[in-house]
Amino acid sequence: MPHPVIVRPIRRSDLAAWTPLWDGYNAFYGRSGPTALPEEITRTTWERFFDEGEPVHALVAESGGALLGLAHYLFHRNTTAIGLNCYLQDLFTAEAARGRGVGKALIEAVYAQARQAGSPRVYWHTHHTNATAMRLYDQVAEHSGFVVYRKLF
């Protein structure tokens, strides 16, 4: 019988197990090899999780002592609400753990953190080709209909 999936805040001792998940997430979005994130970004992101002054947070899903997934989220102000909004920036489940409810558990845990912080909403983006994830997202949230534009510098 498989061990239950537990979602918890990340710990400093998770670095070695978190790194392959982070790398897998970035590879999924084409940020590997020559287009990989600079190591400085990974180090800075990691440190932000443990800085009380930062609005960036991390949860991990664990089962039987192994990390199966991650969720990174942040709180920010918004011009249309008094409370802080919660942006689920990164969500990733290890390939071997997919289909076990890990992604849903991580999203639900972010929802709980947002409610605890008094946030009126949680939102996120995904690429339109990410059909597998969108099947889950359609079960746990509503598609806002918004299209994202960006300009990189």
mmCIF file of C-alpha atoms in Angstrom:
data_model
loop_
_atom_site.group_PDB
_atom_site.id
_atom_site.type_symbol
_atom_site.label_atom_id
_atom_site.label_comp_id
_atom_site.label_asym_id
_atom_site.label_seq_id
_atom_site.Cartn_x
_atom_site.Cartn_y
_atom_site.Cartn_z
ATOM 1 C CA MET A 1 0.000 0.000 0.000
ATOM 2 C CA PRO A 2 1.495 3.372 -0.958
ATOM 3 C CA HIS A 3 2.288 5.900 1.720
ATOM 4 C CA PRO A 4 -0.121 8.818 2.038
ATOM 5 C CA VAL A 5 0.764 12.116 0.359
ATOM 6 C CA ILE A 6 1.467 14.877 2.857
ATOM 7 C CA VAL A 7 1.767 18.523 1.827
ATOM 8 C CA ARG A 8 3.940 20.665 4.077
ATOM 9 C CA PRO A 9 6.055 23.814 4.019
ATOM 10 C CA ILE A 10 9.479 23.366 2.521
ATOM 11 C CA ARG A 11 12.454 22.912 4.868
ATOM 12 C CA ARG A 12 16.082 23.835 4.342
ATOM 13 C CA SER A 13 16.908 20.132 4.520
ATOM 14 C CA ASP A 14 14.782 19.585 1.375
ATOM 15 C CA LEU A 15 17.247 21.258 -0.998
ATOM 16 C CA ALA A 16 18.678 18.034 -2.480
ATOM 17 C CA ALA A 17 15.189 16.576 -3.082
ATOM 18 C CA TRP A 18 13.638 19.881 -4.224
ATOM 19 C CA THR A 19 16.324 20.562 -6.847
ATOM 20 C CA PRO A 20 15.344 17.722 -9.240
ATOM 21 C CA LEU A 21 11.689 18.820 -9.015
ATOM 22 C CA TRP A 22 12.674 22.424 -9.728
ATOM 23 C CA ASP A 23 14.864 21.298 -12.602
ATOM 24 C CA GLY A 24 12.036 19.136 -13.973
ATOM 25 C CA TYR A 25 9.605 22.037 -13.778
ATOM 26 C CA ASN A 26 11.997 24.319 -15.618
ATOM 27 C CA ALA A 27 12.769 21.676 -18.236
ATOM 28 C CA PHE A 28 9.041 21.221 -18.863
ATOM 29 C CA TYR A 29 8.835 24.905 -19.760
ATOM 30 C CA GLY A 30 11.936 24.792 -21.941
ATOM 31 C CA ARG A 31 14.334 26.260 -19.395
ATOM 32 C CA SER A 32 17.097 23.656 -19.585
ATOM 33 C CA GLY A 33 20.334 23.154 -21.475
ATOM 34 C CA PRO A 34 21.358 26.386 -23.209
ATOM 35 C CA THR A 35 18.170 28.110 -22.028
ATOM 36 C CA ALA A 36 18.475 27.013 -18.391
ATOM 37 C CA LEU A 37 17.921 29.482 -15.605
ATOM 38 C CA PRO A 38 21.161 30.881 -14.224
ATOM 39 C CA GLU A 39 22.188 29.161 -10.985
ATOM 40 C CA GLU A 40 21.925 32.559 -9.266
ATOM 41 C CA ILE A 41 18.156 32.566 -9.875
ATOM 42 C CA THR A 42 17.777 29.102 -8.367
ATOM 43 C CA ARG A 43 19.869 30.072 -5.318
ATOM 44 C CA THR A 44 17.952 33.331 -4.857
ATOM 45 C CA THR A 45 14.582 31.606 -5.250
ATOM 46 C CA TRP A 46 15.585 28.986 -2.675
ATOM 47 C CA GLU A 47 16.692 31.631 -0.166
ATOM 48 C CA ARG A 48 13.485 33.628 -0.610
ATOM 49 C CA PHE A 49 11.471 30.699 0.728
ATOM 50 C CA PHE A 50 13.149 31.174 4.113
ATOM 51 C CA ASP A 51 13.201 34.992 4.268
ATOM 52 C CA GLU A 52 10.367 36.337 6.432
ATOM 53 C CA GLY A 53 10.500 39.613 4.459
ATOM 54 C CA GLU A 54 9.750 37.889 1.148
ATOM 55 C CA PRO A 55 6.224 37.241 -0.144
ATOM 56 C CA VAL A 56 7.378 34.011 -1.883
ATOM 57 C CA HIS A 57 6.535 30.668 -0.270
ATOM 58 C CA ALA A 58 6.976 26.982 -1.060
ATOM 59 C CA LEU A 59 5.114 23.801 -0.255
ATOM 60 C CA VAL A 60 6.179 20.275 -1.077
ATOM 61 C CA ALA A 61 4.264 17.023 -1.366
ATOM 62 C CA GLU A 62 5.945 14.110 0.365
ATOM 63 C CA SER A 63 5.230 10.401 0.558
ATOM 64 C CA GLY A 64 7.321 7.765 2.262
ATOM 65 C CA GLY A 65 10.130 10.288 2.816
ATOM 66 C CA ALA A 66 10.377 11.241 -0.879
ATOM 67 C CA LEU A 67 9.367 14.589 -2.355
ATOM 68 C CA LEU A 68 6.846 14.139 -5.159
ATOM 69 C CA GLY A 69 5.923 17.690 -6.031
ATOM 70 C CA LEU A 70 6.267 21.372 -5.344
ATOM 71 C CA ALA A 71 4.131 24.492 -5.291
ATOM 72 C CA HIS A 72 5.588 27.989 -5.147
ATOM 73 C CA TYR A 73 3.227 30.860 -4.495
ATOM 74 C CA LEU A 74 3.379 34.499 -3.588
ATOM 75 C CA PHE A 75 1.125 37.190 -2.197
ATOM 76 C CA HIS A 76 0.806 40.600 -3.810
ATOM 77 C CA ARG A 77 -1.339 43.703 -3.721
ATOM 78 C CA ASN A 78 -3.958 44.360 -6.348
ATOM 79 C CA THR A 79 -5.828 47.493 -7.416
ATOM 80 C CA THR A 80 -9.206 45.730 -7.270
ATOM 81 C CA ALA A 81 -9.064 44.245 -3.771
ATOM 82 C CA ILE A 82 -7.974 45.250 -0.286
ATOM 83 C CA GLY A 83 -6.565 41.844 0.628
ATOM 84 C CA LEU A 84 -3.473 40.333 -0.880
ATOM 85 C CA ASN A 85 -3.938 38.153 -3.949
ATOM 86 C CA CYS A 86 -2.248 34.772 -4.113
ATOM 87 C CA TYR A 87 -0.432 33.817 -7.289
ATOM 88 C CA LEU A 88 0.430 30.143 -7.696
ATOM 89 C CA GLN A 89 3.578 30.589 -9.739
ATOM 90 C CA ASP A 90 5.039 27.090 -9.984
ATOM 91 C CA LEU A 91 3.365 23.704 -9.677
ATOM 92 C CA PHE A 92 5.118 20.471 -10.549
ATOM 93 C CA THR A 93 4.685 16.774 -9.823
ATOM 94 C CA ALA A 94 7.390 14.204 -10.479
ATOM 95 C CA GLU A 95 6.471 12.085 -13.486
ATOM 96 C CA ALA A 96 6.415 8.847 -11.475
ATOM 97 C CA ALA A 97 3.890 10.361 -9.036
ATOM 98 C CA ARG A 98 1.422 11.735 -11.573
ATOM 99 C CA GLY A 99 -2.148 10.522 -11.302
ATOM 100 C CA ARG A 100 -1.915 10.103 -7.510
ATOM 101 C CA GLY A 101 -3.590 13.404 -6.610
ATOM 102 C CA VAL A 102 -0.336 15.201 -5.801
ATOM 103 C CA GLY A 103 -1.084 18.266 -7.944
ATOM 104 C CA LYS A 104 -4.587 18.593 -6.523
ATOM 105 C CA ALA A 105 -3.277 18.251 -2.965
ATOM 106 C CA LEU A 106 -0.716 20.986 -3.589
ATOM 107 C CA ILE A 107 -3.334 23.322 -5.085
ATOM 108 C CA GLU A 108 -5.698 22.684 -2.165
ATOM 109 C CA ALA A 109 -2.852 23.431 0.266
ATOM 110 C CA VAL A 110 -2.172 26.743 -1.502
ATOM 111 C CA TYR A 111 -5.895 27.513 -1.222
ATOM 112 C CA ALA A 112 -5.652 26.886 2.527
ATOM 113 C CA GLN A 113 -2.637 29.192 2.843
ATOM 114 C CA ALA A 114 -4.477 31.904 0.889
ATOM 115 C CA ARG A 115 -7.574 31.612 3.092
ATOM 116 C CA GLN A 116 -5.394 31.786 6.199
ATOM 117 C CA ALA A 117 -3.756 34.969 4.840
ATOM 118 C CA GLY A 118 -7.167 36.503 4.070
ATOM 119 C CA SER A 119 -6.543 36.466 0.335
ATOM 120 C CA PRO A 120 -9.720 36.771 -1.764
ATOM 121 C CA ARG A 121 -8.389 34.640 -4.632
ATOM 122 C CA VAL A 122 -5.736 32.275 -5.931
ATOM 123 C CA TYR A 123 -4.831 32.381 -9.597
ATOM 124 C CA TRP A 124 -2.218 30.970 -11.947
ATOM 125 C CA HIS A 125 -1.214 30.659 -15.580
ATOM 126 C CA THR A 126 -0.394 27.664 -17.697
ATOM 127 C CA HIS A 127 0.580 27.200 -21.296
ATOM 128 C CA HIS A 128 -2.345 26.451 -23.605
ATOM 129 C CA THR A 129 -0.637 23.208 -24.677
ATOM 130 C CA ASN A 130 -0.536 21.838 -21.124
ATOM 131 C CA ALA A 131 -3.710 19.774 -21.609
ATOM 132 C CA THR A 132 -2.949 17.277 -18.832
ATOM 133 C CA ALA A 133 -2.645 19.992 -16.198
ATOM 134 C CA MET A 134 -5.659 21.834 -17.568
ATOM 135 C CA ARG A 135 -7.854 18.780 -16.959
ATOM 136 C CA LEU A 136 -6.964 19.066 -13.272
ATOM 137 C CA TYR A 137 -7.293 22.857 -13.237
ATOM 138 C CA ASP A 138 -10.792 22.634 -14.719
ATOM 139 C CA GLN A 139 -11.769 20.494 -11.706
ATOM 140 C CA VAL A 140 -10.393 22.808 -9.011
ATOM 141 C CA ALA A 141 -10.833 26.323 -10.446
ATOM 142 C CA GLU A 142 -12.518 28.259 -13.205
ATOM 143 C CA HIS A 143 -10.848 29.449 -16.378
ATOM 144 C CA SER A 144 -10.867 33.247 -16.249
ATOM 145 C CA GLY A 145 -10.751 33.698 -19.999
ATOM 146 C CA PHE A 146 -7.865 36.135 -19.761
ATOM 147 C CA VAL A 147 -4.965 36.008 -22.199
ATOM 148 C CA VAL A 148 -1.492 36.874 -20.922
ATOM 149 C CA TYR A 149 0.749 39.333 -22.779
ATOM 150 C CA ARG A 150 4.339 40.040 -21.846
ATOM 151 C CA LYS A 151 7.431 41.912 -22.942
ATOM 152 C CA LEU A 152 10.813 40.567 -21.934
ATOM 153 C CA PHE A 153 13.794 42.838 -21.415
#
